[in-house]
mmCIF file of C-alpha atoms and ligand atoms in Angstrom:
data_model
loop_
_atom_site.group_PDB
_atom_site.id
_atom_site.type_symbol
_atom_site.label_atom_id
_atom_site.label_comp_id
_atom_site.label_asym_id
_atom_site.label_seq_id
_atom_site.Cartn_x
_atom_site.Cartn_y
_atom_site.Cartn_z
ATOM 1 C CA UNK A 1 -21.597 -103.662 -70.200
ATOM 2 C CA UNK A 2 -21.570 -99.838 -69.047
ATOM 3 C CA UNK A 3 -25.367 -98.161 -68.212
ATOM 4 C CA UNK A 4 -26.685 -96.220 -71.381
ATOM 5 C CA UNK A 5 -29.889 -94.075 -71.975
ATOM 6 C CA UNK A 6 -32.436 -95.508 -73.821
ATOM 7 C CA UNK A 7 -32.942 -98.782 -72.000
ATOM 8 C CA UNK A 8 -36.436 -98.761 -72.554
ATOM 9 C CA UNK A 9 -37.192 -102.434 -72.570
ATOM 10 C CA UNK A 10 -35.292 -102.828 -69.523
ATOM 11 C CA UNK A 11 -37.363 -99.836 -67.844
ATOM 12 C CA UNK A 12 -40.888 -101.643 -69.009
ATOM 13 C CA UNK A 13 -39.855 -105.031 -67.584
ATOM 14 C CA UNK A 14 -38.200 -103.618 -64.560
ATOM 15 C CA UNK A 15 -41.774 -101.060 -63.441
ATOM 16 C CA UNK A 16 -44.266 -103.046 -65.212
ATOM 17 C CA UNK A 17 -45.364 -100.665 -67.568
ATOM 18 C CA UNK A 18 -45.614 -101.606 -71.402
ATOM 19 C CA UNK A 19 -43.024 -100.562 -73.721
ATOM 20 C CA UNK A 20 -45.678 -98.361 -75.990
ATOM 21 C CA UNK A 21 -46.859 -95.553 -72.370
ATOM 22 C CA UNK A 22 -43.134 -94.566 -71.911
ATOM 23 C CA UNK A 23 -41.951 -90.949 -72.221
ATOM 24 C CA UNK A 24 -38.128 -91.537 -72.752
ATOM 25 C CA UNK A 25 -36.449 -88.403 -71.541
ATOM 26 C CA UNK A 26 -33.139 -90.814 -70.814
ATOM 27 C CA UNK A 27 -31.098 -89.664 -73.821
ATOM 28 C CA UNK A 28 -29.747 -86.726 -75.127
ATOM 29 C CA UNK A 29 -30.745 -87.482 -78.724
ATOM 30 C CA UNK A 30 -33.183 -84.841 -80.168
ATOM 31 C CA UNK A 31 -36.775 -86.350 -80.551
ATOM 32 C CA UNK A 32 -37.487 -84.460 -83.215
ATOM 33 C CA UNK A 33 -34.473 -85.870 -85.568
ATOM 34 C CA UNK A 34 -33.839 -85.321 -89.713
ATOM 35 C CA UNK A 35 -37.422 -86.578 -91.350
ATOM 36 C CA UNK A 36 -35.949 -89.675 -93.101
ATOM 37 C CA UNK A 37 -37.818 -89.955 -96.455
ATOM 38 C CA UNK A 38 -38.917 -93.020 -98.384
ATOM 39 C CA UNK A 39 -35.837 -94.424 -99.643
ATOM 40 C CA UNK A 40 -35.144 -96.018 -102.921
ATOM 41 C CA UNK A 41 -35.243 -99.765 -103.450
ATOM 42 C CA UNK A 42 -31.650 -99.854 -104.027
ATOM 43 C CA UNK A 43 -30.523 -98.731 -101.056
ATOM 44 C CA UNK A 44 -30.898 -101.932 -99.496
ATOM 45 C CA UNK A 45 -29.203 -103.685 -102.495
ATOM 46 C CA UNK A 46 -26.190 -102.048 -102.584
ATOM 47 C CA UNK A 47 -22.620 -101.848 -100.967
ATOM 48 C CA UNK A 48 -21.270 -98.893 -99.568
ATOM 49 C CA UNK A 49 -19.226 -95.993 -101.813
ATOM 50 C CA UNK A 50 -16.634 -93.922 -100.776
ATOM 51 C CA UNK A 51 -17.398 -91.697 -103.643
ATOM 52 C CA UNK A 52 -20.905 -91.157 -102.798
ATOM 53 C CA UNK A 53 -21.981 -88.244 -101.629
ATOM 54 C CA UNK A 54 -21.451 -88.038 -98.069
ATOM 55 C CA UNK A 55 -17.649 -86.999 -97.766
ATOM 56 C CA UNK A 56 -18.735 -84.156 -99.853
ATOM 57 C CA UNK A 57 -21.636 -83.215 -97.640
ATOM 58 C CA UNK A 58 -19.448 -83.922 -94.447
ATOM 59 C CA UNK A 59 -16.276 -81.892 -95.795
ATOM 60 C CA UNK A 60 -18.843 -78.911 -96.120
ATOM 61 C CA UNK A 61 -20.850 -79.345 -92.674
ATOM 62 C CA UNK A 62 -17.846 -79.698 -90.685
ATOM 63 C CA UNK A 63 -15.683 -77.068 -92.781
ATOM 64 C CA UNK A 64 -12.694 -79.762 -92.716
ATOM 65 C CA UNK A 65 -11.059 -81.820 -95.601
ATOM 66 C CA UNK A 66 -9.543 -83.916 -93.283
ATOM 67 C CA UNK A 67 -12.452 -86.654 -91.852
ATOM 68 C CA UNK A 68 -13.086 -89.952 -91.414
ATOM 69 C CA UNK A 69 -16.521 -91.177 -91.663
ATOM 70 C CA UNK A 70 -17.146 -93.916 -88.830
ATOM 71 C CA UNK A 71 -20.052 -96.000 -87.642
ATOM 72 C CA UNK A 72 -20.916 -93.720 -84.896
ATOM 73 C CA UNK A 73 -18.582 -91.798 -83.029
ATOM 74 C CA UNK A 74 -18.598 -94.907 -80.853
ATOM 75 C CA UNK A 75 -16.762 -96.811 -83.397
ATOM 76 C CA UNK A 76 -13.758 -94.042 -83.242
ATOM 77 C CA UNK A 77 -13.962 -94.197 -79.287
ATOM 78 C CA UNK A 78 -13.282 -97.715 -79.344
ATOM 79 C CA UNK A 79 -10.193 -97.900 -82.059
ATOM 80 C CA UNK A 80 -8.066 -94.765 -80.894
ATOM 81 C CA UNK A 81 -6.919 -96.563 -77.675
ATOM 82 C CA UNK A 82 -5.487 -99.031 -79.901
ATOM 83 C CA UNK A 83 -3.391 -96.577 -82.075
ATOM 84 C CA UNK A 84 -1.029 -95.536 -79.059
ATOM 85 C CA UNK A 85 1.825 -97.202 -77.051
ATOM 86 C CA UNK A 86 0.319 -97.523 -73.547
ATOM 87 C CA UNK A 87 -0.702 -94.308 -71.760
ATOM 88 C CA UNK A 88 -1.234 -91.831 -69.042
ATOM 89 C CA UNK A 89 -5.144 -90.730 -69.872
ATOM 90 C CA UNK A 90 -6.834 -88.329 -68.058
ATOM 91 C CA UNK A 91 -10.616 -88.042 -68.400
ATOM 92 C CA UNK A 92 -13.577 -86.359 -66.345
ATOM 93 C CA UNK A 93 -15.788 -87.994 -64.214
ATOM 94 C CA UNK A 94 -18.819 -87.773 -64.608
ATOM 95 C CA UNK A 95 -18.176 -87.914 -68.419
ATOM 96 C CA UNK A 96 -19.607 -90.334 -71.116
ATOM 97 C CA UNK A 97 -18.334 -93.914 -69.299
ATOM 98 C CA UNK A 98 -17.243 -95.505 -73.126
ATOM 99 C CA UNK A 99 -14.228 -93.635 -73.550
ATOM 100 C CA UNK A 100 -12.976 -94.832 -70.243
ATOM 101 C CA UNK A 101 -13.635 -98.334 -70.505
ATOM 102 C CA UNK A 102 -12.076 -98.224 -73.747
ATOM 103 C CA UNK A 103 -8.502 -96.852 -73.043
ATOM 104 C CA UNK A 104 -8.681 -99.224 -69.745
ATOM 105 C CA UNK A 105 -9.858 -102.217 -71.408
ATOM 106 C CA UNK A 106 -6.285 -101.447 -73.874
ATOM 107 C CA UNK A 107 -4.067 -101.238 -71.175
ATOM 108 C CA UNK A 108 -3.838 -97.751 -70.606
ATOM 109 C CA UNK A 109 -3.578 -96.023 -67.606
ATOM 110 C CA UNK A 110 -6.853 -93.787 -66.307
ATOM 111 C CA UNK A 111 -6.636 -90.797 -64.532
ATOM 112 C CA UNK A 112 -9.664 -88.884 -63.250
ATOM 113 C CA UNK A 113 -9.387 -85.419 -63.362
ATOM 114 C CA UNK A 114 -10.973 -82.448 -61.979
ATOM 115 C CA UNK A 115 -12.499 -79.787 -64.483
ATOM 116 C CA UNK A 116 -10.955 -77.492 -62.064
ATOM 117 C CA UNK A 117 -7.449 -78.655 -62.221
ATOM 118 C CA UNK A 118 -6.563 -79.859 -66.207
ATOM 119 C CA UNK A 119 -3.796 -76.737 -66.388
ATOM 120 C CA UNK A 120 -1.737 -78.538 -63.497
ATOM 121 C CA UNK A 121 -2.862 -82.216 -64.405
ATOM 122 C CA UNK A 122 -1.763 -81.607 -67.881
ATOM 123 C CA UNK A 123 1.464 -82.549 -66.811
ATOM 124 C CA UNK A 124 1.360 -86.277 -65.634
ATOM 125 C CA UNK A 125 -1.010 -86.908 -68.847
ATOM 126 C CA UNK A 126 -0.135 -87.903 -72.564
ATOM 127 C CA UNK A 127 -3.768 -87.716 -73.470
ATOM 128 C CA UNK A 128 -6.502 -85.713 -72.344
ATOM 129 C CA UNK A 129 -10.206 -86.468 -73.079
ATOM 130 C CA UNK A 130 -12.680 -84.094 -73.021
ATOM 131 C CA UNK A 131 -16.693 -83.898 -73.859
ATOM 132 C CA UNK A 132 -17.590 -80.644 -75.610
ATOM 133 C CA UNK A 133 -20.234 -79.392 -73.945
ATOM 134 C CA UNK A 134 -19.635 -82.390 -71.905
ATOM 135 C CA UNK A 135 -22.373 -85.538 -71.283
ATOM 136 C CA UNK A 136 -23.950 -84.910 -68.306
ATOM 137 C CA UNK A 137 -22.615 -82.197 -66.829
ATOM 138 C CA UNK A 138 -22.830 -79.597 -70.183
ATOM 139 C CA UNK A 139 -19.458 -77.558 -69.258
ATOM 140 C CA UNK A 140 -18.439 -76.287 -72.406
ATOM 141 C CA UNK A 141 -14.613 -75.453 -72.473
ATOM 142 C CA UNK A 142 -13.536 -72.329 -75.455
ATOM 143 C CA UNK A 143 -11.752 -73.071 -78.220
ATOM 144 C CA UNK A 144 -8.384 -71.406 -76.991
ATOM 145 C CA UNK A 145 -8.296 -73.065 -73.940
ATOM 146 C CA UNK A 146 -8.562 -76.389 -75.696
ATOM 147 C CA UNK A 147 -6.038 -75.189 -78.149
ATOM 148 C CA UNK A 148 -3.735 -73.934 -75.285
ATOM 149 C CA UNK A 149 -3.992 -77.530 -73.794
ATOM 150 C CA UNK A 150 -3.790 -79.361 -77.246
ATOM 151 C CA UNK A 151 -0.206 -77.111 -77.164
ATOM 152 C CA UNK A 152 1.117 -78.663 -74.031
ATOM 153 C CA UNK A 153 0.073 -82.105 -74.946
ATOM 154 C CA UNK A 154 1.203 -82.305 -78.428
ATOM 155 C CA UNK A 155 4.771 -80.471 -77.194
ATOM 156 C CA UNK A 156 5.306 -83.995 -75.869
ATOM 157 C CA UNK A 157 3.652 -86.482 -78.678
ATOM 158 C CA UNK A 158 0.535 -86.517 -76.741
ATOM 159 C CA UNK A 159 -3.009 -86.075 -77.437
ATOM 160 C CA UNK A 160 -5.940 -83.857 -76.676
ATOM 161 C CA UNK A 161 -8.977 -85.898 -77.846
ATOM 162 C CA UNK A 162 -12.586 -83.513 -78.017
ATOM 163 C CA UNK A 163 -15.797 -85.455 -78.212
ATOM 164 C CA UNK A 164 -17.797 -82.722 -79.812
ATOM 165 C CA UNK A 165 -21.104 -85.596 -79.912
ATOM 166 C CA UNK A 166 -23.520 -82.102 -77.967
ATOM 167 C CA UNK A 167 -21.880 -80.001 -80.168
ATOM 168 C CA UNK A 168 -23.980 -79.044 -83.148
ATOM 169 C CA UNK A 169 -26.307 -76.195 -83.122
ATOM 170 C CA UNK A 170 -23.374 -73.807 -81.077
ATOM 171 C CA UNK A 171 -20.399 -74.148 -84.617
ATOM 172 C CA UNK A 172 -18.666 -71.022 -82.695
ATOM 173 C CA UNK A 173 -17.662 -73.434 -80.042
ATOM 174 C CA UNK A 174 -16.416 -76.321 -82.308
ATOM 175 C CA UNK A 175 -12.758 -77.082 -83.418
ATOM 176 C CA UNK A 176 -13.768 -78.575 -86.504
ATOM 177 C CA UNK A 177 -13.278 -76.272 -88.782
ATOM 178 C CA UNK A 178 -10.084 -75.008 -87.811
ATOM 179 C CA UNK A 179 -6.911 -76.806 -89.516
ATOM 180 C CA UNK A 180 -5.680 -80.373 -89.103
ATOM 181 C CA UNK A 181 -2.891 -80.369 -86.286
ATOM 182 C CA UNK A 182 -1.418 -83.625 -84.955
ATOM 183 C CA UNK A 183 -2.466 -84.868 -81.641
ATOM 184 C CA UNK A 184 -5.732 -83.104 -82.318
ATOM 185 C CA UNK A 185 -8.903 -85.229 -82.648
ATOM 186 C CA UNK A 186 -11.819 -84.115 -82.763
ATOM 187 C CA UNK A 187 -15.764 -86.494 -82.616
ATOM 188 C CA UNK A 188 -18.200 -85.629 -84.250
ATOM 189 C CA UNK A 189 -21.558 -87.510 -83.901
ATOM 190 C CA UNK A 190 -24.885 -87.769 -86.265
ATOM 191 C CA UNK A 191 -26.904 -89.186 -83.700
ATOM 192 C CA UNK A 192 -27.687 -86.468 -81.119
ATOM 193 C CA UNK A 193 -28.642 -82.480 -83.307
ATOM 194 C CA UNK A 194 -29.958 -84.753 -85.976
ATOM 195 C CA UNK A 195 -31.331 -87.333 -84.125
ATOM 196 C CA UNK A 196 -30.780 -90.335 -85.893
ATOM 197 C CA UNK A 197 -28.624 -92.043 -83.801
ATOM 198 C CA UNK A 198 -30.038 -94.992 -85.443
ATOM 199 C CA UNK A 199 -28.439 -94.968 -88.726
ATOM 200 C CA UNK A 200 -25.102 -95.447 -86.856
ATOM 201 C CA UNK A 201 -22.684 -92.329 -88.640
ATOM 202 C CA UNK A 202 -20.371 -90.345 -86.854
ATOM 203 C CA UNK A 203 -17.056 -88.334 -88.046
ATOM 204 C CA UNK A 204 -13.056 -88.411 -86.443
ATOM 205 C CA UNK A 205 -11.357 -85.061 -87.914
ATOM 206 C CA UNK A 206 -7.628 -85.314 -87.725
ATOM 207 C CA UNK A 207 -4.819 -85.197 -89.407
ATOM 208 C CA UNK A 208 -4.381 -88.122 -92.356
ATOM 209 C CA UNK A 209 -1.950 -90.065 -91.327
ATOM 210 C CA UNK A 210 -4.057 -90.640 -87.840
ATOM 211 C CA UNK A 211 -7.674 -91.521 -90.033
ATOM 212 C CA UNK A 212 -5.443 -93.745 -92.479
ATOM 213 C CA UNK A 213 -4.706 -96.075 -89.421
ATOM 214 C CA UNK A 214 -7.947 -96.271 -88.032
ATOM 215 C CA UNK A 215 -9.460 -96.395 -91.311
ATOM 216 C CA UNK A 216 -7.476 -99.750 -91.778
ATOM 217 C CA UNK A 217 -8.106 -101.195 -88.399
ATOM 218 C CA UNK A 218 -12.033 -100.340 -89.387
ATOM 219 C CA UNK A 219 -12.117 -102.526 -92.606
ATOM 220 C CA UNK A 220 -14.044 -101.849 -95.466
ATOM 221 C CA UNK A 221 -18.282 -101.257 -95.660
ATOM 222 C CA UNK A 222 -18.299 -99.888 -91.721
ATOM 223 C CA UNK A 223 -21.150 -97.623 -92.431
ATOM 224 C CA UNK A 224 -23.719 -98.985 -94.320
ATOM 225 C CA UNK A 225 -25.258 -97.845 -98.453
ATOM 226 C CA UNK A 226 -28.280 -96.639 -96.767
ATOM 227 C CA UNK A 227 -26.786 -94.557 -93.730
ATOM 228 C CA UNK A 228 -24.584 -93.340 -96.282
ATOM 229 C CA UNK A 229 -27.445 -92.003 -98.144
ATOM 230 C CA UNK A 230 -29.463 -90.815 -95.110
ATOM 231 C CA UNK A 231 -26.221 -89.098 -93.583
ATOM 232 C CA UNK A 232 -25.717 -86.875 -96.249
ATOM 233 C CA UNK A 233 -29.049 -86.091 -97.138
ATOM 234 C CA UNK A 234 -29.457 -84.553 -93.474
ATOM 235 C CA UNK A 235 -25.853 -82.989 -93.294
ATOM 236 C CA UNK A 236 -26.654 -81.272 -96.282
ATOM 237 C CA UNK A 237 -29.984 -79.727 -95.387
ATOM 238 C CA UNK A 238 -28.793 -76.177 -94.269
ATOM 239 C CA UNK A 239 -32.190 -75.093 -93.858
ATOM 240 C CA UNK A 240 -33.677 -77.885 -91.299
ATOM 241 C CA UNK A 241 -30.009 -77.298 -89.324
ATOM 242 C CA UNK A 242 -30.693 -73.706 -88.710
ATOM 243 C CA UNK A 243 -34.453 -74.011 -88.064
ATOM 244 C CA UNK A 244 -33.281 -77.303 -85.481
ATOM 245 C CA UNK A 245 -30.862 -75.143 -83.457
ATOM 246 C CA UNK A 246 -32.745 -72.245 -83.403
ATOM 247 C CA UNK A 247 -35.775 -74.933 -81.850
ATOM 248 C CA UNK A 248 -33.599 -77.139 -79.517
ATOM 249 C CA UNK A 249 -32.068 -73.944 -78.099
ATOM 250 C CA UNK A 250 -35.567 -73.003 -76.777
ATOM 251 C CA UNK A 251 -36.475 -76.714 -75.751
ATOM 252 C CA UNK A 252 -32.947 -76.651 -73.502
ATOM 253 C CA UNK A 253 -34.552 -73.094 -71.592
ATOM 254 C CA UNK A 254 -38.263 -74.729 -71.462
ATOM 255 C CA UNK A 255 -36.630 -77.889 -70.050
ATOM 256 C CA UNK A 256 -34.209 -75.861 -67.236
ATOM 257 C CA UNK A 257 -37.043 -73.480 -66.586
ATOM 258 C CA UNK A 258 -39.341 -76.134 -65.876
ATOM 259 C CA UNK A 259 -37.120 -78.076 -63.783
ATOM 260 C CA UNK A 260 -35.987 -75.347 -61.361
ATOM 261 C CA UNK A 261 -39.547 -74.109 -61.155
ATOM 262 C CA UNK A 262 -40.512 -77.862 -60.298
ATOM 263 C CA UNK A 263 -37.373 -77.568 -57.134
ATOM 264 C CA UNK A 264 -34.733 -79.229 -58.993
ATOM 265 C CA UNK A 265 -33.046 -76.437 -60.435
ATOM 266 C CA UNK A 266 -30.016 -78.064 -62.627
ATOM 267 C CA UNK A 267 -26.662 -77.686 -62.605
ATOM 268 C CA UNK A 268 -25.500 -77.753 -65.632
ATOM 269 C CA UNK A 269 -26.843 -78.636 -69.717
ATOM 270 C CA UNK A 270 -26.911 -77.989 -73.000
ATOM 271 C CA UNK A 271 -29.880 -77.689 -75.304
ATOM 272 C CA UNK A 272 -30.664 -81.584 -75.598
ATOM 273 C CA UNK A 273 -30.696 -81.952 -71.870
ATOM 274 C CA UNK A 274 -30.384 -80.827 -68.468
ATOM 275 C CA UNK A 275 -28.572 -82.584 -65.558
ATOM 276 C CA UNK A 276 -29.095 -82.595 -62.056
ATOM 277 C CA UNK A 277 -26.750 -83.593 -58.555
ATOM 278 C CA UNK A 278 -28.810 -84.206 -55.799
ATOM 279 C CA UNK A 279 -28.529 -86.734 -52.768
ATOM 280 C CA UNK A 280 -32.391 -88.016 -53.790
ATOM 281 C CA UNK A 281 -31.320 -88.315 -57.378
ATOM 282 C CA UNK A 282 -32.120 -92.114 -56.828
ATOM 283 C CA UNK A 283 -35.921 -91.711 -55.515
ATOM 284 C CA UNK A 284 -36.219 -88.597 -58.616
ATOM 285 C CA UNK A 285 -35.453 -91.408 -60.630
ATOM 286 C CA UNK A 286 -37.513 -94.443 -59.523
ATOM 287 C CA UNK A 287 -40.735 -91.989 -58.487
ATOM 288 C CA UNK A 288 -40.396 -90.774 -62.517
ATOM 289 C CA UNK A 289 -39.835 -94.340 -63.588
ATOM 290 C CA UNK A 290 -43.028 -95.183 -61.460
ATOM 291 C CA UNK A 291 -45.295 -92.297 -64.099
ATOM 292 C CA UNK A 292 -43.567 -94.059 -66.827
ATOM 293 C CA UNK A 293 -40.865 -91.409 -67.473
ATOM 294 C CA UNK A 294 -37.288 -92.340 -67.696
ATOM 295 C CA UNK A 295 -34.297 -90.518 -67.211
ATOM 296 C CA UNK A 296 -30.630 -91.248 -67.084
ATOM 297 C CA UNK A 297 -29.214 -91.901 -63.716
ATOM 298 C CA UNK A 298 -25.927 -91.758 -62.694
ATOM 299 C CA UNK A 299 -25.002 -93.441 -59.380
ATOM 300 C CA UNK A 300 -21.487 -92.250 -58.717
ATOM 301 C CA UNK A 301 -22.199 -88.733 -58.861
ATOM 302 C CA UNK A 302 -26.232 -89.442 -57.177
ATOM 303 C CA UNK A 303 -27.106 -87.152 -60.487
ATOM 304 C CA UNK A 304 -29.914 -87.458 -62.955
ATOM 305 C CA UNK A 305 -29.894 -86.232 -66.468
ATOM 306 C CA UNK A 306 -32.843 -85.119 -68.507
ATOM 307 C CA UNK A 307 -33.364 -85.322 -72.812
ATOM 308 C CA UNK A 308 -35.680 -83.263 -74.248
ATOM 309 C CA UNK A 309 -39.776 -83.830 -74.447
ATOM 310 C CA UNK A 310 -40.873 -84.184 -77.801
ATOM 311 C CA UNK A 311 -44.556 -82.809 -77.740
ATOM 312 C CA UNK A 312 -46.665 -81.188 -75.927
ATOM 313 C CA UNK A 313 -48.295 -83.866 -74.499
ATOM 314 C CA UNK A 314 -45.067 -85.474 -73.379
ATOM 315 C CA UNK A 315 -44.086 -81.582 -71.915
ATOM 316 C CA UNK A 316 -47.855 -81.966 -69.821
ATOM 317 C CA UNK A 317 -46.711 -85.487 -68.970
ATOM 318 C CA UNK A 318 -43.547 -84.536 -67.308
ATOM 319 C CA UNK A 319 -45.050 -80.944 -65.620
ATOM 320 C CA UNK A 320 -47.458 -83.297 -63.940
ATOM 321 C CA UNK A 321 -45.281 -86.071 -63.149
ATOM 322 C CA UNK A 322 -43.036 -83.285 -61.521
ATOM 323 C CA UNK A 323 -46.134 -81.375 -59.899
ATOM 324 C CA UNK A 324 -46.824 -84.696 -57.792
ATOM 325 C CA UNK A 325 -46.795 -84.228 -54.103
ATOM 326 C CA UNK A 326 -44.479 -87.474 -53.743
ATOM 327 C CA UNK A 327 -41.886 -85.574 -56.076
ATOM 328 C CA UNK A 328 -42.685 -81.861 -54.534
ATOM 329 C CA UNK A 329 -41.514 -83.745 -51.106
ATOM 330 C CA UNK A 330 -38.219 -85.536 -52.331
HETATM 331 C C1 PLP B 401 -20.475 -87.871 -75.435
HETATM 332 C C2 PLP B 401 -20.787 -88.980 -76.369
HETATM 333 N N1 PLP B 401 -19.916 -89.295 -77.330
HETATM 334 C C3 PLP B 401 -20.166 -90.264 -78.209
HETATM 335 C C4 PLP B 401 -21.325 -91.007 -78.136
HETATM 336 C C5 PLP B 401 -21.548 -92.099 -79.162
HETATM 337 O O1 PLP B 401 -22.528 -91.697 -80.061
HETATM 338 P P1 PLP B 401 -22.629 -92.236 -81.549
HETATM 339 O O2 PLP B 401 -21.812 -93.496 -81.613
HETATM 340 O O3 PLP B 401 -24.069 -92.485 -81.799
HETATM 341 O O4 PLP B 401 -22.057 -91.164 -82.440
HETATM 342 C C6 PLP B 401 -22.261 -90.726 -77.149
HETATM 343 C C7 PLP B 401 -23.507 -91.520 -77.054
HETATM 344 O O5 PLP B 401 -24.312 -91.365 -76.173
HETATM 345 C C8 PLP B 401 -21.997 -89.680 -76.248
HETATM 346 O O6 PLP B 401 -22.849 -89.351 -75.283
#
């Protein structure tokens, strides 16, 4: 099993401090997600639809035809390494660990490679993966360049995959509205802008012939009647969207502002969080942990990622817990 965010149970056995005092800054999922509304009875009742209306809300929020609906962008993550012969795969470290382990655990071959260096690297690779804005490190990449690399790859039946999971909020940077090509997938996740990560929906755009087979390795009812129902209801709520990116947009300054005020000025982020390398990222971690505040650690690159506060009180919690002389002296 990789290391996630949102290990809270694991946090309040592990420091001794009950589940209910945590401030969970450990994701990037926003905290203040789609208000879910009562839901009808039936919703529980009933099997899932293809015809409902989520493709429609999906075809419009994404500004693509071409889409798969999936249970969680995780769920696409885990199939494509399964549609391919085996593989030279080139991913960034740090990056989010599950695509990784997935392509390995098929048999593929892994190749880290350097932000710095994809251009040349492109070469030795049939498949590139890449995080847009990427998880932890927030480097966002343009759209040309990724079409310029998609180019290269495809020249040779290979594939450019772009997990655009941070990607909502900032459409100008997306690919998703721009027409199908082959070798050209794009994630798309409901779980971070909208923050309901819980309901388990996330979209592959591509072209058909790609969604058809992972549709089929999927089986039927993968996302359930009421996700379904929840999913669209939020994707089609234009007004919340714009009001939500407009707010997280701030929340990402607050959060870097307050950080490099505080001495730990990051090095990178988006608006749902903020990520910092730093030799003592272990002892930021644990002496946070100890005030009941958990972040996301990641011990190969000794960096520490930040989500978003969701009130004020949990923005107090964290300027104090940052203002403490054991954290001034780290
Ligand atoms: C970059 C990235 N992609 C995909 C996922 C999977 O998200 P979901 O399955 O909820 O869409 C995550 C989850 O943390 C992520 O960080």
């Amino acid at each position: 099993m990789l290391e996630h965010g949102g290990r809270l149970r694991q946090a309040a056995r592990k420091y001794g401090i009950p589940l209910a005092d945590w401030l969970d800054l450990s994701t990037g999922i926003n905290p203040n997600g789609w208000p879910v509304p009562a839901l009808p009875a039936e919703c529980w009742q009933r099997l899932p639809e293809d015809d409902d209306e989520l493709l429609p809300a999906a075809h419009h929020y994404y500004q693509n035809e071409s889409l798969l609906a999936v249970a969680g962008s995780q769920a696409a993550i885990q199939v494509l390494p399964l549609l391919r012969p085996k593989s030279r795969v080139g991913i960034l470290n740090p990056a989010y660990a599950e695509h990784a382990a997935a392509w390995q655990k098929a048999g593929h071959q892994m190749m880290t490679v350097d932000a710095d260096k994809i251009e040349v690297e492109l070469a030795v690779l049939d498949v590139l993966i890449l995080i847009n804005p990427n998880n932890p490190t927030g480097k966002l990449w343009s759209r040309q360049q990724l079409l310029d690399w998609h180019q290269t790859l495809n020249g040779k039946g290979g594939w450019l995959i772009v997990d655009e999971a941070f990607i909502d909020g900032m459409p100008e940077h997306s690919l998703s509205s721009l027409p199908v090509q082959k070798g050209l997938i794009i994630l798309r996740s409901v779980g971070k802008f909208f923050g309901l990560a819980g309901i388990r929906c996330g979209f592959v755009i591509s072209e058909h012939k790609l969604l058809d087979a992972m549709a089929e390795r999927l089986g039927p009812w993968a996302i359930s009647h009421t996700s379904r129902y929840i999913a669209a209801m939020a994707l089609a709520d234009s007004k919340w969207q714009r009001a939500t990116a407009f707010s997280l947009n701030r929340q990402g300054q607050r959060l870097q502002k307050l950080l490099t005020e505080s001495g730990w000025q990051p090095n990178g982020g988006c608006a749902l969080f903020q990520w910092i390398e730093h030799t003592n990222a272990v002892n930021v971690y644990h002496a946070l942990a100890r005030h009941g505040i958990l972040t996301r650690l990641f011990n190969d690159s000794s960096s520490l990622r930040f989500g978003l506060p969701g009130d004020e009180s949990a923005w107090w919690r964290l300027t104090q817990a940052l203002s403490q002389p054991n954290m001034v002296a780290l």
